[in-house]
DNA sequence: TAATTATATTTGATATATCAATTAATTGCA
DNA sequence: TGCAATTAATTGATATATCAAATATAATTA
């Protein structure tokens, strides 16, 4: 059996990391709000800070496929976190508006998001985080230009 | 008029990285073998190096849920990459055996896997990769013990 | 202006993620 | 031995991922 070196496995460690992080996110979110997912919550927060963005822009911001965003938003509308209104300027786009329930949920969950980040990055220095970011962006760049 | 978003943090860079990496993996795999996914391919390679492992062990190795593994393997059996045989020693477990087609696929795709890794990590020094690995494991540990 | 091209979103099909509940087989212990 | 607890795998329900094709609207150009 082969010896395991980081070179052979670090890419899987990346996958493992994000999965562990998403687990604690979901766990902490559900303590406060039971019917929302990590991704739906993320959509709310992004939309709150960037009003009037299209689904495509949202998809880019959260690194998801357009089709995924359509379905995530569909579920959020069903659960009364969002409403779709008409975009007068461009009828292809939909105007996403946060409901009262959505706004309240943001208030409840913003501290949870901060806690999650803090928990995950606990004990890491600013330099380490910068290095991590730099190395990851290098990998992203390698993949994109391949 | 874009403000800062949660996805601007390094934790989402991790997510973005793994998504970009999986994209090039899938792209390169499909040039050679059209009816297999990245995850299915990974199962094949793991099984080849670790014969006689149970689905639960497989799930741990590839950081997936048992239910996901059940379904991945189900599809692989349908596509004749694997067969399930009886485990005489413990009838709860299933014995996963790679078919001829599976073995041939491993031969075809092992170089692709190596190329994918090499592409993604191109230009990174051994130290950088070790640092990346170390920092990620720290985050994993933070999440697990939270 | 009509026809073409581009863009935003949706829909369909299939794969995977996650949790909870279930089934079947095995183990541990009174 | 007999039964409770544990373990391995499956199944159901719902959410997300991905690609391709379809729609609808907007922008461009001949």
Short mmCIF file of C-alpha atoms (C1' of nucleotides) in Angstrom, two decimals:
data_model
loop_
_atom_site.label_atom_id
_atom_site.label_comp_id
_atom_site.label_asym_id
_atom_site.label_seq_id
_atom_site.Cartn_x
_atom_site.Cartn_y
_atom_site.Cartn_z
CA UNK A 1 0.00 0.00 0.00
CA UNK A 2 1.21 3.46 -0.93
CA UNK A 3 2.52 5.93 1.57
CA UNK A 4 0.31 8.96 2.01
CA UNK A 5 1.88 12.33 1.38
CA UNK A 6 0.10 15.68 1.48
CA UNK A 7 0.70 16.03 -2.24
CA UNK A 8 -1.42 12.98 -2.86
CA UNK A 9 -4.09 13.83 -0.39
CA UNK A 10 -4.30 17.55 0.21
CA UNK A 11 -6.97 17.99 -2.41
CA UNK A 12 -9.15 15.57 -0.47
CA UNK A 13 -8.32 17.38 2.72
CA UNK A 14 -9.80 20.48 1.11
CA UNK A 15 -13.00 18.58 0.48
CA UNK A 16 -13.01 17.18 3.99
CA UNK A 17 -12.50 20.64 5.46
CA UNK A 18 -15.41 22.24 3.71
CA UNK A 19 -17.65 19.34 4.67
CA UNK A 20 -16.75 19.60 8.33
CA UNK A 21 -17.29 23.34 8.20
CA UNK A 22 -20.68 23.01 6.60
CA UNK A 23 -21.65 20.49 9.26
CA UNK A 24 -21.04 22.85 12.14
CA UNK A 25 -22.72 25.67 10.22
CA UNK A 26 -25.85 23.62 9.72
CA UNK A 27 -25.79 22.42 13.32
CA UNK A 28 -25.49 25.92 14.76
CA UNK A 29 -28.04 27.39 12.38
CA UNK A 30 -30.63 24.77 13.25
CA UNK A 31 -30.32 25.54 16.91
CA UNK A 32 -31.83 28.94 16.12
CA UNK A 33 -33.91 28.48 12.96
CA UNK A 34 -35.15 25.03 12.11
CA UNK A 35 -36.40 25.29 8.55
CA UNK A 36 -33.47 26.87 6.74
CA UNK A 37 -30.32 25.46 5.15
CA UNK A 38 -26.82 26.89 5.10
CA UNK A 39 -27.15 27.82 1.46
CA UNK A 40 -30.53 29.45 1.88
CA UNK A 41 -29.19 31.45 4.78
CA UNK A 42 -26.24 32.53 2.71
CA UNK A 43 -28.57 33.72 -0.05
CA UNK A 44 -30.46 35.83 2.46
CA UNK A 45 -27.36 37.50 3.80
CA UNK A 46 -25.93 38.18 0.37
CA UNK A 47 -29.20 39.58 -0.84
CA UNK A 48 -29.41 41.83 2.19
CA UNK A 49 -26.03 43.36 1.42
CA UNK A 50 -26.49 43.48 -2.34
CA UNK A 51 -30.03 44.46 -3.18
CA UNK A 52 -31.22 44.17 -6.74
CA UNK A 53 -28.78 41.51 -7.84
CA UNK A 54 -29.87 38.98 -10.43
CA UNK A 55 -29.83 35.24 -9.93
CA UNK A 56 -26.81 34.95 -12.16
CA UNK A 57 -24.88 37.42 -10.06
CA UNK A 58 -26.00 35.55 -6.97
CA UNK A 59 -24.81 32.30 -8.50
CA UNK A 60 -21.39 33.81 -9.10
CA UNK A 61 -21.17 35.16 -5.57
CA UNK A 62 -21.97 31.87 -3.91
CA UNK A 63 -20.13 29.68 -6.45
CA UNK A 64 -23.22 27.84 -7.58
CA UNK A 65 -24.85 26.87 -10.83
CA UNK A 66 -27.72 29.02 -12.13
CA UNK A 67 -30.03 26.04 -11.98
CA UNK A 68 -29.17 25.47 -8.34
CA UNK A 69 -29.92 29.09 -7.54
CA UNK A 70 -33.29 28.88 -9.27
CA UNK A 71 -34.23 25.95 -7.07
CA UNK A 72 -32.84 27.37 -3.86
CA UNK A 73 -34.84 30.55 -4.40
CA UNK A 74 -37.93 28.61 -5.32
CA UNK A 75 -37.80 26.86 -1.95
CA UNK A 76 -37.15 30.14 -0.15
CA UNK A 77 -40.19 31.69 -1.77
CA UNK A 78 -42.28 28.71 -0.71
CA UNK A 79 -41.07 29.13 2.85
CA UNK A 80 -41.78 32.87 2.76
CA UNK A 81 -38.21 34.09 3.09
CA UNK A 82 -38.34 35.85 -0.28
CA UNK A 83 -40.76 37.10 -2.86
CA UNK A 84 -40.15 37.51 -6.56
CA UNK A 85 -41.25 40.80 -8.05
CA UNK A 86 -41.22 42.00 -11.64
CA UNK A 87 -38.12 43.72 -12.90
CA UNK A 88 -39.52 46.51 -15.05
CA UNK A 89 -36.22 47.30 -16.71
CA UNK A 90 -35.46 43.77 -17.82
CA UNK A 91 -38.22 41.24 -17.74
CA UNK A 92 -35.81 38.35 -18.07
CA UNK A 93 -34.48 39.03 -14.62
CA UNK A 94 -36.40 38.54 -11.44
CA UNK A 95 -36.31 40.99 -8.59
CA UNK A 96 -35.68 39.22 -5.32
CA UNK A 97 -37.11 40.87 -2.24
CA UNK A 98 -36.58 39.74 1.34
CA UNK A 99 -39.74 39.35 3.39
CA UNK A 100 -40.23 40.33 7.00
CA UNK A 101 -39.59 36.75 8.01
CA UNK A 102 -36.42 36.84 5.96
CA UNK A 103 -35.21 40.04 7.62
CA UNK A 104 -35.91 38.64 11.04
CA UNK A 105 -34.03 35.49 10.17
CA UNK A 106 -31.01 37.51 9.09
CA UNK A 107 -31.00 39.24 12.46
CA UNK A 108 -31.15 35.91 14.21
CA UNK A 109 -28.51 34.20 12.12
CA UNK A 110 -25.88 36.82 11.42
CA UNK A 111 -24.22 36.23 14.81
CA UNK A 112 -24.32 32.50 14.13
CA UNK A 113 -22.42 33.02 10.89
CA UNK A 114 -19.81 35.04 12.71
CA UNK A 115 -19.50 32.42 15.39
CA UNK A 116 -19.09 29.68 12.81
CA UNK A 117 -16.26 31.51 11.13
CA UNK A 118 -14.59 32.27 14.40
CA UNK A 119 -14.89 28.67 15.54
CA UNK A 120 -13.44 27.27 12.33
CA UNK A 121 -10.51 29.66 12.21
CA UNK A 122 -9.75 29.59 15.92
CA UNK A 123 -6.05 29.58 16.71
CA UNK A 124 -4.96 30.51 13.19
CA UNK A 125 -2.87 33.64 12.82
CA UNK A 126 -3.64 36.33 10.28
CA UNK A 127 -0.58 35.24 8.35
CA UNK A 128 -1.75 31.66 8.22
CA UNK A 129 -5.15 32.71 6.94
CA UNK A 130 -3.51 34.87 4.31
CA UNK A 131 -1.28 32.01 3.25
CA UNK A 132 -4.21 29.66 3.08
CA UNK A 133 -6.08 32.14 0.93
CA UNK A 134 -3.13 32.72 -1.34
CA UNK A 135 -2.43 29.03 -1.87
CA UNK A 136 -6.07 28.25 -2.53
CA UNK A 137 -6.32 31.03 -5.08
CA UNK A 138 -3.26 29.63 -6.78
CA UNK A 139 -4.99 26.26 -7.05
CA UNK A 140 -8.16 27.91 -8.36
CA UNK A 141 -6.11 29.72 -10.96
CA UNK A 142 -4.35 26.50 -11.95
CA UNK A 143 -7.67 24.76 -12.46
CA UNK A 144 -9.27 27.60 -14.38
CA UNK A 145 -6.43 28.00 -16.85
CA UNK A 146 -5.87 24.32 -17.45
CA UNK B 1 -22.51 48.87 -5.29
CA UNK B 2 -21.31 45.55 -3.96
CA UNK B 3 -20.50 45.25 -0.32
CA UNK B 4 -18.43 42.59 1.31
CA UNK B 5 -20.04 39.18 1.34
CA UNK B 6 -19.58 36.14 3.57
CA UNK B 7 -18.27 34.37 0.53
CA UNK B 8 -15.36 36.77 0.55
CA UNK B 9 -13.88 34.88 3.46
CA UNK B 10 -11.32 32.15 3.21
CA UNK B 11 -13.84 29.49 4.19
CA UNK B 12 -15.69 30.06 0.96
CA UNK B 13 -12.45 30.13 -0.94
CA UNK B 14 -12.06 26.57 0.26
CA UNK B 15 -15.44 25.75 -1.21
CA UNK B 16 -14.64 27.51 -4.45
CA UNK B 17 -11.34 25.66 -4.70
CA UNK B 18 -12.81 22.22 -4.38
CA UNK B 19 -15.50 23.05 -6.90
CA UNK B 20 -13.00 24.23 -9.48
CA UNK B 21 -10.89 21.17 -8.86
CA UNK B 22 -13.82 18.82 -9.28
CA UNK B 23 -14.70 20.56 -12.53
CA UNK B 24 -11.35 19.88 -14.13
CA UNK B 25 -11.39 16.33 -12.77
CA UNK B 26 -14.75 15.62 -14.34
CA UNK B 27 -13.71 17.28 -17.59
CA UNK B 28 -10.51 15.27 -17.90
CA UNK B 29 -12.14 12.02 -16.85
CA UNK B 30 -14.89 12.36 -19.43
CA UNK B 31 -12.38 12.79 -22.21
CA UNK B 32 -11.37 9.19 -21.54
CA UNK B 33 -14.40 7.48 -20.01
CA UNK B 34 -17.81 8.93 -20.65
CA UNK B 35 -20.10 7.17 -18.22
CA UNK B 36 -18.33 7.62 -14.90
CA UNK B 37 -18.31 10.38 -12.30
CA UNK B 38 -15.43 11.68 -10.21
CA UNK B 39 -16.81 10.03 -7.11
CA UNK B 40 -17.38 6.69 -8.79
CA UNK B 41 -13.88 6.80 -10.12
CA UNK B 42 -12.54 7.53 -6.67
CA UNK B 43 -14.42 4.55 -5.28
CA UNK B 44 -12.80 2.32 -7.90
CA UNK B 45 -9.29 3.49 -7.09
CA UNK B 46 -9.79 3.23 -3.34
CA UNK B 47 -11.24 -0.23 -3.69
CA UNK B 48 -8.33 -1.29 -5.85
CA UNK B 49 -5.85 -0.23 -3.18
CA UNK B 50 -7.93 -1.50 -0.27
CA UNK B 51 -9.67 -4.71 -1.18
CA UNK B 52 -12.24 -6.10 1.20
CA UNK B 53 -13.24 -2.83 2.78
CA UNK B 54 -16.82 -2.33 3.87
CA UNK B 55 -19.04 0.46 2.67
CA UNK B 56 -18.71 2.21 5.99
CA UNK B 57 -14.94 2.18 5.73
CA UNK B 58 -15.26 3.45 2.18
CA UNK B 59 -17.52 6.23 3.37
CA UNK B 60 -14.92 7.30 5.91
CA UNK B 61 -12.14 7.24 3.35
CA UNK B 62 -13.94 9.43 0.86
CA UNK B 63 -15.67 11.63 3.47
CA UNK B 64 -19.15 10.67 2.45
CA UNK B 65 -22.32 9.55 4.16
CA UNK B 66 -23.12 5.84 4.27
CA UNK B 67 -26.30 6.49 2.35
CA UNK B 68 -24.40 8.24 -0.40
CA UNK B 69 -22.00 5.31 -0.66
CA UNK B 70 -24.86 2.87 -0.93
CA UNK B 71 -26.26 4.80 -3.87
CA UNK B 72 -22.94 5.40 -5.59
CA UNK B 73 -22.17 1.70 -5.44
CA UNK B 74 -25.65 0.81 -6.63
CA UNK B 75 -25.06 2.86 -9.77
CA UNK B 76 -21.61 1.35 -10.26
CA UNK B 77 -23.07 -2.14 -10.08
CA UNK B 78 -25.69 -1.18 -12.65
CA UNK B 79 -22.94 0.09 -14.96
CA UNK B 80 -20.90 -3.07 -14.45
CA UNK B 81 -17.95 -1.49 -12.66
CA UNK B 82 -18.51 -3.54 -9.52
CA UNK B 83 -20.30 -6.61 -8.31
CA UNK B 84 -21.53 -7.29 -4.81
CA UNK B 85 -20.66 -10.69 -3.42
CA UNK B 86 -21.61 -12.32 -0.14
CA UNK B 87 -19.37 -11.74 2.81
CA UNK B 88 -19.30 -15.12 4.52
CA UNK B 89 -17.77 -13.83 7.73
CA UNK B 90 -20.29 -11.07 8.28
CA UNK B 91 -23.48 -11.10 6.29
CA UNK B 92 -24.30 -7.51 7.17
CA UNK B 93 -21.38 -6.36 5.10
CA UNK B 94 -21.19 -6.60 1.36
CA UNK B 95 -18.06 -7.66 -0.44
CA UNK B 96 -17.30 -5.27 -3.26
CA UNK B 97 -15.45 -6.73 -6.22
CA UNK B 98 -14.13 -4.79 -9.19
CA UNK B 99 -15.14 -6.18 -12.57
CA UNK B 100 -12.95 -6.47 -15.65
CA UNK B 101 -14.50 -3.27 -16.93
CA UNK B 102 -13.69 -1.65 -13.61
CA UNK B 103 -10.07 -2.77 -13.71
CA UNK B 104 -9.69 -1.55 -17.26
CA UNK B 105 -11.18 1.78 -16.25
CA UNK B 106 -8.69 2.12 -13.43
CA UNK B 107 -5.86 1.60 -15.90
CA UNK B 108 -7.30 4.26 -18.14
CA UNK B 109 -7.99 6.78 -15.43
CA UNK B 110 -5.09 6.50 -13.01
CA UNK B 111 -2.91 8.74 -15.19
CA UNK B 112 -5.79 11.20 -15.43
CA UNK B 113 -5.97 11.37 -11.64
CA UNK B 114 -2.27 12.05 -11.45
CA UNK B 115 -2.53 14.72 -14.10
CA UNK B 116 -5.40 16.40 -12.28
CA UNK B 117 -3.40 16.58 -9.07
CA UNK B 118 -0.35 17.84 -10.86
CA UNK B 119 -2.36 20.48 -12.69
CA UNK B 120 -4.06 21.74 -9.55
CA UNK B 121 -0.88 21.89 -7.49
CA UNK B 122 1.33 23.24 -10.24
CA UNK B 123 3.82 25.82 -9.03
CA UNK B 124 3.28 25.07 -5.35
CA UNK B 125 6.30 24.05 -3.34
CA UNK B 126 6.35 21.05 -1.04
CA UNK B 127 6.41 23.41 1.90
CA UNK B 128 3.36 25.27 0.69
CA UNK B 129 1.48 22.04 0.25
CA UNK B 130 2.45 20.93 3.72
CA UNK B 131 1.35 24.26 5.15
CA UNK B 132 -1.94 24.03 3.34
CA UNK B 133 -2.44 20.55 4.70
CA UNK B 134 -1.53 21.58 8.22
CA UNK B 135 -3.83 24.61 8.25
CA UNK B 136 -6.74 22.66 6.81
CA UNK B 137 -6.33 19.95 9.43
CA UNK B 138 -6.38 22.63 12.07
CA UNK B 139 -9.71 23.89 10.73
CA UNK B 140 -11.07 20.36 10.60
CA UNK B 141 -10.02 19.85 14.18
CA UNK B 142 -11.64 23.14 15.22
CA UNK B 143 -14.91 22.10 13.62
CA UNK B 144 -14.91 18.61 15.04
CA UNK B 145 -14.28 19.67 18.60
CA UNK B 146 -16.69 22.57 18.58
"C1'" DT C 1 -37.45 46.82 -39.11
"C1'" DA C 2 -36.62 41.85 -39.41
"C1'" DA C 3 -33.62 38.49 -38.35
"C1'" DT C 4 -29.94 36.97 -35.66
"C1'" DT C 5 -27.45 36.65 -31.50
"C1'" DA C 6 -26.96 37.05 -26.62
"C1'" DT C 7 -28.67 36.86 -21.93
"C1'" DA C 8 -31.55 35.35 -17.76
"C1'" DT C 9 -34.07 31.99 -16.10
"C1'" DT C 10 -36.39 27.59 -16.05
"C1'" DT C 11 -36.93 22.67 -16.63
"C1'" DG C 12 -35.57 17.77 -17.09
"C1'" DA C 13 -32.56 14.17 -16.04
"C1'" DT C 14 -29.31 12.17 -13.17
"C1'" DA C 15 -25.93 12.18 -9.21
"C1'" DT C 16 -24.76 13.23 -4.66
"C1'" DA C 17 -25.65 15.10 0.47
"C1'" DT C 18 -27.91 14.59 4.73
"C1'" DC C 19 -30.84 13.09 8.26
"C1'" DA C 20 -33.97 9.89 10.22
"C1'" DA C 21 -36.07 5.55 10.30
"C1'" DT C 22 -35.84 0.70 9.13
"C1'" DT C 23 -33.98 -3.96 8.44
"C1'" DA C 24 -30.92 -7.63 9.12
"C1'" DA C 25 -27.09 -9.65 11.20
"C1'" DT C 26 -23.77 -9.80 15.01
"C1'" DT C 27 -22.04 -9.08 19.63
"C1'" DG C 28 -22.17 -8.59 24.54
"C1'" DC C 29 -23.83 -9.73 28.72
"C1'" DA C 30 -27.06 -11.25 32.48
"C1'" DT D 1 -28.89 -19.68 26.10
"C1'" DG D 2 -31.70 -15.53 25.40
"C1'" DC D 3 -32.28 -10.97 24.78
"C1'" DA D 4 -30.72 -6.26 24.52
"C1'" DA D 5 -27.50 -3.36 22.35
"C1'" DT D 6 -24.61 -2.56 18.44
"C1'" DT D 7 -23.34 -2.49 13.71
"C1'" DA D 8 -23.79 -2.47 8.39
"C1'" DA D 9 -26.48 -1.38 5.00
"C1'" DT D 10 -30.77 0.26 2.97
"C1'" DT D 11 -34.65 3.32 2.18
"C1'" DG D 12 -37.40 7.62 2.20
"C1'" DA D 13 -37.60 12.44 2.01
"C1'" DT D 14 -35.68 16.65 0.80
"C1'" DA D 15 -31.83 19.73 -0.86
"C1'" DT D 16 -28.20 20.71 -3.86
"C1'" DA D 17 -24.89 19.87 -8.22
"C1'" DT D 18 -24.38 19.63 -13.04
"C1'" DC D 19 -25.25 19.56 -17.78
"C1'" DA D 20 -28.17 20.20 -21.64
"C1'" DA D 21 -32.19 21.83 -23.69
"C1'" DA D 22 -36.01 24.97 -23.74
"C1'" DT D 23 -38.20 29.76 -23.04
"C1'" DA D 24 -38.56 34.37 -22.91
"C1'" DT D 25 -36.74 38.75 -23.35
"C1'" DA D 26 -33.14 42.07 -24.86
"C1'" DA D 27 -29.56 43.72 -27.75
"C1'" DT D 28 -27.27 43.78 -32.15
"C1'" DT D 29 -26.80 43.99 -36.85
"C1'" DA D 30 -27.77 43.43 -41.81
#
